[in-house]
Coordinates of C-alpha atoms in Angstrom, one line a residue:
Chain A
M8 CA 10.9 -22.6 -24.1
K9 CA 8.0 -23.5 -26.1
T10 CA 7.0 -19.8 -27.2
S11 CA 8.8 -18.9 -30.4
Y12 CA 10.0 -15.3 -31.0
P13 CA 7.1 -14.3 -33.2
D14 CA 4.7 -15.6 -30.5
F15 CA 6.5 -13.7 -27.9
S16 CA 6.6 -10.5 -30.0
E17 CA 2.8 -10.8 -30.6
I18 CA 2.0 -11.2 -27.0
I19 CA 4.2 -8.0 -26.1
H20 CA 2.9 -6.0 -29.0
G21 CA -0.6 -6.7 -27.8
H22 CA 0.2 -4.5 -24.8
F23 CA 1.5 -1.4 -26.3
D24 CA -0.6 1.7 -26.8
A25 CA -0.5 2.8 -30.4
R26 CA -1.2 6.3 -29.3
L27 CA 2.2 6.8 -27.9
G28 CA 3.9 5.8 -31.2
M29 CA 6.8 4.1 -29.6
N30 CA 9.1 1.8 -31.6
H31 CA 8.1 -1.6 -30.1
E32 CA 11.3 -3.2 -31.2
L33 CA 13.6 -0.6 -29.6
I34 CA 13.5 -0.7 -25.8
E35 CA 15.2 2.8 -25.3
T36 CA 12.1 4.3 -26.9
W37 CA 9.8 2.8 -24.3
T38 CA 8.5 5.0 -21.6
S39 CA 9.3 3.7 -17.8
M40 CA 5.3 2.9 -17.6
Q41 CA 5.6 0.8 -20.8
S42 CA 8.6 -1.0 -19.4
L43 CA 6.6 -1.9 -16.3
I44 CA 3.7 -3.1 -18.3
V45 CA 6.1 -5.5 -20.3
V46 CA 7.6 -6.7 -17.1
S47 CA 4.2 -7.5 -15.9
V48 CA 3.2 -9.3 -18.9
I49 CA 6.3 -11.5 -19.0
D50 CA 5.7 -12.2 -15.4
Q51 CA 2.1 -13.1 -16.0
H52 CA 2.8 -15.4 -19.1
F53 CA 6.1 -16.8 -18.2
N54 CA 6.5 -16.5 -14.5
V55 CA 9.8 -14.8 -14.8
L56 CA 10.8 -11.4 -13.3
I57 CA 12.9 -9.0 -15.5
G58 CA 14.9 -6.6 -13.3
Y59 CA 15.7 -3.0 -14.0
E60 CA 19.4 -3.6 -14.7
E61 CA 18.4 -6.6 -16.8
L62 CA 16.2 -4.6 -19.0
K63 CA 18.5 -1.8 -19.4
K64 CA 21.2 -4.2 -21.0
C65 CA 18.5 -5.3 -23.7
Q66 CA 18.6 -2.9 -26.7
T67 CA 15.8 -4.7 -28.7
L68 CA 12.7 -6.9 -28.1
A69 CA 14.7 -9.8 -29.6
D70 CA 17.4 -9.2 -26.8
L71 CA 14.7 -9.3 -24.3
Y72 CA 13.4 -12.6 -25.8
E73 CA 16.9 -14.1 -25.5
L74 CA 17.2 -13.0 -21.8
L75 CA 13.9 -14.6 -21.2
V76 CA 15.0 -17.9 -22.7
K77 CA 18.1 -17.8 -20.7
K78 CA 16.3 -17.3 -17.5
L79 CA 13.8 -20.0 -18.4
N80 CA 16.7 -22.6 -18.9
Chain B
M20 CA 10.5 -16.2 10.9
A21 CA 7.8 -13.6 11.7
L22 CA 5.0 -15.9 10.9
F23 CA 2.8 -15.9 14.1
T24 CA -0.7 -15.8 15.7
L25 CA -2.0 -13.4 18.2
S26 CA -5.1 -14.2 20.5
N27 CA -7.6 -12.3 22.7
V28 CA -7.6 -9.0 20.8
Q29 CA -10.5 -7.8 18.5
I30 CA -10.8 -4.7 16.1
S31 CA -13.8 -3.0 17.6
G32 CA -13.9 0.1 15.1
I33 CA -12.1 1.7 12.2
A34 CA -12.4 5.4 11.1
A35 CA -10.5 7.3 8.3
A36 CA -10.2 11.0 7.2
I37 CA -8.9 12.6 4.0
P38 CA -8.4 16.1 3.1
K39 CA -11.4 17.7 1.2
H40 CA -9.0 19.3 -1.4
Q41 CA -9.0 17.1 -4.5
V42 CA -6.7 17.3 -7.5
S43 CA -7.0 15.2 -10.7
N44 CA -4.2 13.5 -12.7
K45 CA -6.1 15.0 -15.7
D46 CA -4.6 18.3 -14.8
L47 CA -1.0 17.2 -14.5
M48 CA 1.5 19.6 -16.2
G49 CA 4.2 18.7 -18.6
M50 CA 2.3 15.6 -20.1
S51 CA 0.2 15.3 -23.4
D52 CA -3.4 14.4 -22.9
V53 CA -2.7 10.9 -24.2
E54 CA 0.1 10.4 -21.8
K55 CA -2.1 11.4 -19.0
E56 CA -4.9 9.1 -20.1
I57 CA -2.4 6.0 -20.3
L58 CA -1.1 7.0 -16.8
I59 CA -4.5 7.1 -15.3
D60 CA -5.4 3.8 -17.0
T61 CA -2.3 2.1 -15.9
T62 CA -2.0 3.2 -12.4
G63 CA -5.8 3.4 -11.9
I64 CA -5.4 6.7 -10.2
D65 CA -7.5 9.6 -11.3
T66 CA -8.1 11.9 -8.3
R67 CA -6.1 12.5 -5.2
R68 CA -6.6 14.2 -1.8
V69 CA -4.0 16.7 -0.9
A70 CA -3.6 18.3 2.5
D71 CA -3.2 22.1 2.9
D72 CA 0.0 23.6 4.4
S73 CA -1.5 23.6 7.9
T74 CA -2.7 20.0 7.8
C75 CA -0.6 17.1 8.8
A76 CA -1.0 13.3 9.2
S77 CA -1.6 14.0 12.9
D78 CA -4.6 16.2 12.2
L79 CA -6.2 13.8 9.8
C80 CA -5.6 10.9 12.4
A81 CA -7.0 13.0 15.1
D82 CA -10.2 13.7 13.1
A83 CA -10.6 9.9 12.6
A84 CA -9.8 9.1 16.3
R85 CA -12.3 11.8 17.6
R86 CA -15.1 10.4 15.4
L87 CA -14.3 6.9 16.2
L88 CA -14.1 7.4 20.0
D89 CA -17.5 9.3 19.9
E90 CA -19.2 6.5 17.8
I91 CA -17.9 3.6 19.6
N92 CA -18.7 5.3 23.0
W93 CA -15.2 5.1 24.5
K94 CA -13.9 7.6 26.9
A95 CA -10.5 9.1 26.3
D96 CA -9.3 8.1 29.8
E97 CA -10.0 4.4 29.0
I98 CA -7.2 4.3 26.5
D99 CA -4.2 2.2 27.8
V100 CA -2.0 2.5 24.6
L101 CA -1.7 4.6 21.6
I102 CA 0.4 3.7 18.5
F103 CA 1.1 6.1 15.8
V104 CA 2.4 4.8 12.4
T105 CA 3.7 7.4 10.0
Q106 CA 6.6 8.4 7.8
T107 CA 5.6 12.2 7.9
P108 CA 5.6 13.1 11.6
D109 CA 4.9 16.7 12.6
Y110 CA 8.4 16.9 14.0
L111 CA 11.6 14.7 14.2
I112 CA 11.2 15.2 18.0
P113 CA 8.8 14.4 19.8
G114 CA 6.9 11.7 17.9
N115 CA 3.2 12.1 16.8
S116 CA 2.0 9.6 19.4
M117 CA 2.9 12.0 22.3
L118 CA 1.2 15.0 20.4
L119 CA -1.9 13.0 19.9
Q120 CA -1.8 11.8 23.7
E121 CA -2.5 15.5 24.4
T122 CA -4.6 16.3 21.4
L123 CA -7.1 13.5 22.2
G124 CA -7.1 14.1 26.0
L125 CA -5.6 10.5 26.7
P126 CA -4.6 9.9 30.3
K127 CA -1.0 9.9 31.5
T128 CA -1.2 6.3 32.3
C129 CA -1.6 5.7 28.4
M130 CA 1.6 4.6 26.9
A131 CA 2.3 6.2 23.5
L132 CA 4.8 4.9 20.8
D133 CA 5.7 5.8 17.2
I134 CA 6.6 3.5 14.4
N135 CA 8.2 4.6 11.2
Q136 CA 6.5 2.5 8.4
G137 CA 5.0 3.2 5.1
C138 CA 3.0 0.9 2.7
A139 CA 3.3 -2.1 5.1
G140 CA 2.7 0.1 8.1
Y141 CA -1.0 -0.7 8.9
V142 CA -0.3 -4.5 9.0
Y143 CA 2.7 -3.8 10.9
G144 CA 1.1 -1.5 13.5
L145 CA -1.6 -3.9 14.0
S146 CA 0.8 -6.6 14.9
V147 CA 2.5 -4.5 17.3
I148 CA -0.5 -3.1 19.2
A149 CA -2.3 -6.4 19.0
G150 CA 0.8 -8.2 20.2
L151 CA 1.3 -5.9 23.2
M152 CA -2.2 -6.0 24.2
S153 CA -2.4 -9.8 23.9
A154 CA 0.7 -10.3 26.1
S155 CA -0.1 -7.6 28.7
G156 CA -3.9 -7.8 28.9
L157 CA -4.2 -3.9 28.4
K158 CA -7.9 -3.4 27.7
K159 CA -8.3 -0.6 25.1
G160 CA -5.8 0.5 22.4
L161 CA -5.9 3.0 19.6
L162 CA -3.9 2.5 16.3
L163 CA -3.3 5.7 14.3
V164 CA -2.0 5.2 10.9
G165 CA -1.5 8.1 8.3
D166 CA 0.7 10.2 6.2
A167 CA 0.7 13.6 4.6
I168 CA 3.0 12.1 2.2
T169 CA 2.4 14.8 -0.5
K170 CA 4.4 17.2 1.6
I171 CA 7.7 15.2 0.7
I172 CA 6.7 14.7 -3.1
D173 CA 8.6 16.6 -5.7
K174 CA 5.9 18.0 -8.0
N175 CA 8.3 17.6 -11.0
D176 CA 8.9 13.9 -10.3
N177 CA 6.5 11.8 -12.5
S178 CA 7.4 8.7 -10.7
T179 CA 5.8 9.7 -7.5
H180 CA 3.8 13.0 -7.9
P181 CA 0.9 11.4 -9.9
I182 CA 0.5 8.5 -7.3
F183 CA 0.6 9.7 -3.8
S184 CA -2.2 11.1 -1.7
D185 CA -2.9 12.1 2.0
A186 CA -5.1 10.4 4.6
G187 CA -5.2 9.4 8.3
S188 CA -7.0 6.6 10.2
A189 CA -7.9 5.3 13.7
T190 CA -8.5 1.7 14.7
A191 CA -9.9 0.8 18.0
L192 CA -8.7 -2.5 19.6
E193 CA -10.0 -4.3 22.8
F194 CA -8.7 -7.2 24.8
N195 CA -11.3 -9.9 24.6
T196 CA -10.7 -13.6 25.5
E197 CA -13.4 -14.6 23.0
A198 CA -11.8 -12.8 20.0
A199 CA -10.8 -14.8 17.0
D200 CA -7.1 -15.3 16.5
M201 CA -5.3 -12.9 14.1
H202 CA -2.4 -14.4 11.9
F203 CA 0.4 -12.3 10.7
N204 CA 3.3 -12.9 8.1
L205 CA 5.9 -10.0 8.2
Q206 CA 8.9 -9.5 6.1
T207 CA 11.8 -7.2 5.4
D208 CA 14.6 -6.7 2.9
G209 CA 16.8 -3.8 4.0
S210 CA 19.4 -4.5 1.3
K211 CA 16.9 -2.7 -1.0
H212 CA 16.2 0.4 1.2
E213 CA 17.2 2.8 -1.6
A214 CA 14.1 1.7 -3.6
I215 CA 12.2 4.3 -1.7
S216 CA 14.0 6.8 0.3
L217 CA 14.3 10.5 1.6
K218 CA 17.8 10.7 3.0
E219 CA 17.9 14.5 3.8
G220 CA 16.8 15.6 7.3
G221 CA 18.1 12.4 9.2
A222 CA 21.2 12.4 11.4
R223 CA 23.4 11.1 8.4
M224 CA 22.4 13.9 6.1
N225 CA 21.3 16.7 8.3
T226 CA 20.8 19.6 6.0
S227 CA 18.4 22.4 6.3
E228 CA 16.5 21.5 3.1
A229 CA 13.4 19.3 3.7
G230 CA 14.2 17.1 0.7
F231 CA 12.0 15.0 -1.4
M232 CA 11.1 11.3 -1.3
R233 CA 12.6 9.4 -4.3
M234 CA 11.4 6.1 -5.7
R235 CA 12.8 3.5 -8.1
G236 CA 9.6 2.4 -9.8
H237 CA 10.8 -0.8 -11.5
E238 CA 12.5 -2.1 -8.4
I239 CA 9.5 -1.5 -6.3
F240 CA 7.2 -3.0 -9.1
T241 CA 9.4 -6.3 -9.4
F242 CA 9.5 -6.6 -5.5
G243 CA 5.7 -6.5 -5.5
L244 CA 5.4 -9.0 -8.2
R245 CA 7.8 -11.3 -6.5
E246 CA 7.0 -11.2 -2.8
V247 CA 3.4 -10.2 -2.0
A248 CA 1.5 -13.2 -3.5
P249 CA 3.8 -15.9 -1.8
N250 CA 3.6 -14.1 1.5
I251 CA -0.2 -14.2 1.4
Q252 CA -0.1 -17.8 0.4
E253 CA 2.2 -18.7 3.1
L254 CA -0.1 -16.8 5.6
L255 CA -3.1 -18.7 4.6
R256 CA -1.5 -22.1 4.9
F257 CA -0.3 -21.0 8.4
G258 CA -3.6 -19.8 9.5
K259 CA -5.4 -22.8 8.1
A260 CA -7.6 -20.7 6.0
E261 CA -8.9 -21.3 2.5
F262 CA -8.9 -18.6 -0.1
N263 CA -12.7 -19.0 -0.8
E264 CA -13.3 -18.6 2.9
I265 CA -11.9 -14.9 2.8
D266 CA -14.5 -12.3 2.4
Y267 CA -12.2 -9.6 1.3
F268 CA -8.5 -9.1 0.3
V269 CA -7.5 -5.5 1.2
F270 CA -4.3 -4.7 -0.4
H271 CA -2.2 -1.7 -0.1
Q272 CA -3.2 0.6 -3.0
A273 CA 0.1 0.9 -4.8
N274 CA -1.0 1.1 -8.6
R275 CA -3.6 -0.8 -10.7
L276 CA -1.0 -2.7 -12.7
L277 CA 0.6 -4.1 -9.7
N278 CA -2.4 -4.7 -7.7
E279 CA -4.2 -6.5 -10.5
S280 CA -1.1 -8.7 -11.1
I281 CA -1.1 -9.7 -7.5
R282 CA -4.8 -10.4 -7.6
K283 CA -4.4 -12.7 -10.7
K284 CA -1.5 -14.5 -9.1
L285 CA -3.6 -15.3 -6.3
D286 CA -6.6 -16.2 -8.5
V287 CA -9.1 -14.0 -6.3
A288 CA -12.3 -12.5 -8.0
T289 CA -12.3 -8.7 -8.5
E290 CA -15.2 -8.3 -6.3
K291 CA -13.2 -9.6 -3.3
V292 CA -10.5 -6.9 -3.8
P293 CA -11.8 -3.5 -3.0
S294 CA -9.9 -0.6 -4.5
T295 CA -9.8 3.1 -3.7
L296 CA -6.9 3.9 -6.2
E297 CA -9.2 5.8 -8.8
K298 CA -10.5 8.1 -6.0
F299 CA -7.7 8.4 -3.5
G300 CA -4.5 7.2 -5.1
N301 CA -1.7 5.9 -2.9
T302 CA -2.1 7.3 0.7
S303 CA 1.0 5.4 1.9
C304 CA 0.4 3.6 5.2
A305 CA -3.3 4.6 5.3
T306 CA -4.4 2.9 2.2
I307 CA -5.8 -0.2 3.9
P308 CA -7.9 1.5 6.6
V309 CA -9.1 4.0 4.1
T310 CA -10.1 1.3 1.6
M311 CA -11.9 -0.6 4.5
V312 CA -13.9 2.6 5.6
S313 CA -14.6 3.7 2.1
E314 CA -15.5 0.4 0.3
I315 CA -16.5 -2.2 2.7
S316 CA -17.9 -0.4 5.7
N317 CA -21.4 -1.8 5.5
A318 CA -20.0 -5.4 5.5
L319 CA -17.7 -4.6 8.4
Q320 CA -20.6 -3.2 10.4
Q321 CA -23.2 -6.0 9.7
G322 CA -21.6 -9.1 10.6
K323 CA -18.4 -11.4 10.7
Q324 CA -16.0 -10.9 8.1
Q325 CA -12.7 -12.6 7.5
L326 CA -10.0 -10.4 5.8
V327 CA -6.6 -10.6 4.6
L328 CA -4.9 -7.4 4.7
S329 CA -1.6 -6.9 2.8
G330 CA 0.9 -4.1 2.8
F331 CA 4.1 -3.8 0.9
G332 CA 6.6 -1.1 0.1
V333 CA 9.2 1.2 1.5
G334 CA 12.0 -0.7 3.6
L335 CA 11.6 -2.9 1.8
S336 CA 9.0 -4.3 4.1
W337 CA 5.9 -6.4 3.5
G338 CA 3.4 -8.1 5.6
S339 CA -0.1 -9.7 5.6
A340 CA -2.5 -10.5 8.2
I341 CA -5.8 -12.5 8.6
V342 CA -8.2 -10.7 10.9
Y343 CA -11.9 -11.3 11.8
I344 CA -14.1 -8.4 12.2
D345 CA -17.5 -8.9 13.8
A346 CA -19.8 -6.0 13.5
C347 CA -17.3 -3.3 14.3
V348 CA -18.1 0.4 14.5
C349 CA -17.1 2.0 11.1
P350 CA -18.3 5.6 10.6
E351 CA -18.4 7.0 7.0
L352 CA -15.2 8.5 5.6
I353 CA -14.5 12.0 7.0
E354 CA -13.5 14.8 4.7
R355 CA -11.4 17.3 6.5
P356 CA -12.3 21.0 5.2

């Protein structure tokens, strides 16, 4: 995968709404709507679908990036 | 593989009816103003229509059917077949099609049949009635598609309550050997049947409680992202149609995030994808005819239009169709008081 973690993080952070005050790094703080937005962004940018169970196993944005790298390889 | 073509049947008219009573997602309880704003922005759904206690899908479809029969100048006793698609029938027994045969004054020589289908219901229903008429030569048919889905929604469930809305529709079909072919691509994945379900009230869980419909949002969302665009792409290849030849892509109105993702995957311009999410929300199986009547009725009445219709949801089931509509009767959207 060509996209580095900082680039991935920037892409995802661009789709968070600051008004909700979520911790972008900690997935457990995301609302269900925010999770769907992130899934949609990953699908759009990387053509990879992240399932509910897969996302649940990720605790941080870095975990999600690792999952994405794994799914792309 | 349910990828097929039907000949000799045309869509001659479409009508739709919604309850007059309107509610706004801005008035949702238990959410902050910011949460409500984000919800409306992401789902695209601001106002919804909710039927009163005495109004069911059968009433909304009856309103649409009466107006359509009147405007298209068909007599009730000319109807050979009636198909009713719903997940919110008046009763478990008998089906809504039998009730509407009487309500609309259709003859006893009319066959009437119910289909339990949700978000893909319009496309599935269209395939069944057009297939039947094409094979049999039956001359005139009515497809009624509608749900009073808010009756089975838990007002405390934020994954369903802000999304769903009520509506009914009627589509008139005629046997005509000059009609352009319709193409269909219909699919199913029953292994994910729990993604949207209402288990109570059936024979396996026959309780006295009405129960509420439950939805696993993430599962439905990824299903939509994965399946809908390839289904449409395969249909266009099969029907030898080019994307730029299609006048409108009428999608099931699920939510803005999903519908926009599908549109971008297909690389279709926004103006070719009409939406009623903001005004009417997700009216289950009725979203496609409601959107046609509400947003593109002028085009449908004026001349030949080539449309892709695509429904996707409960089942899981999904399907799309290429249909040609040539100056059909399309009265304005009916608001039931």
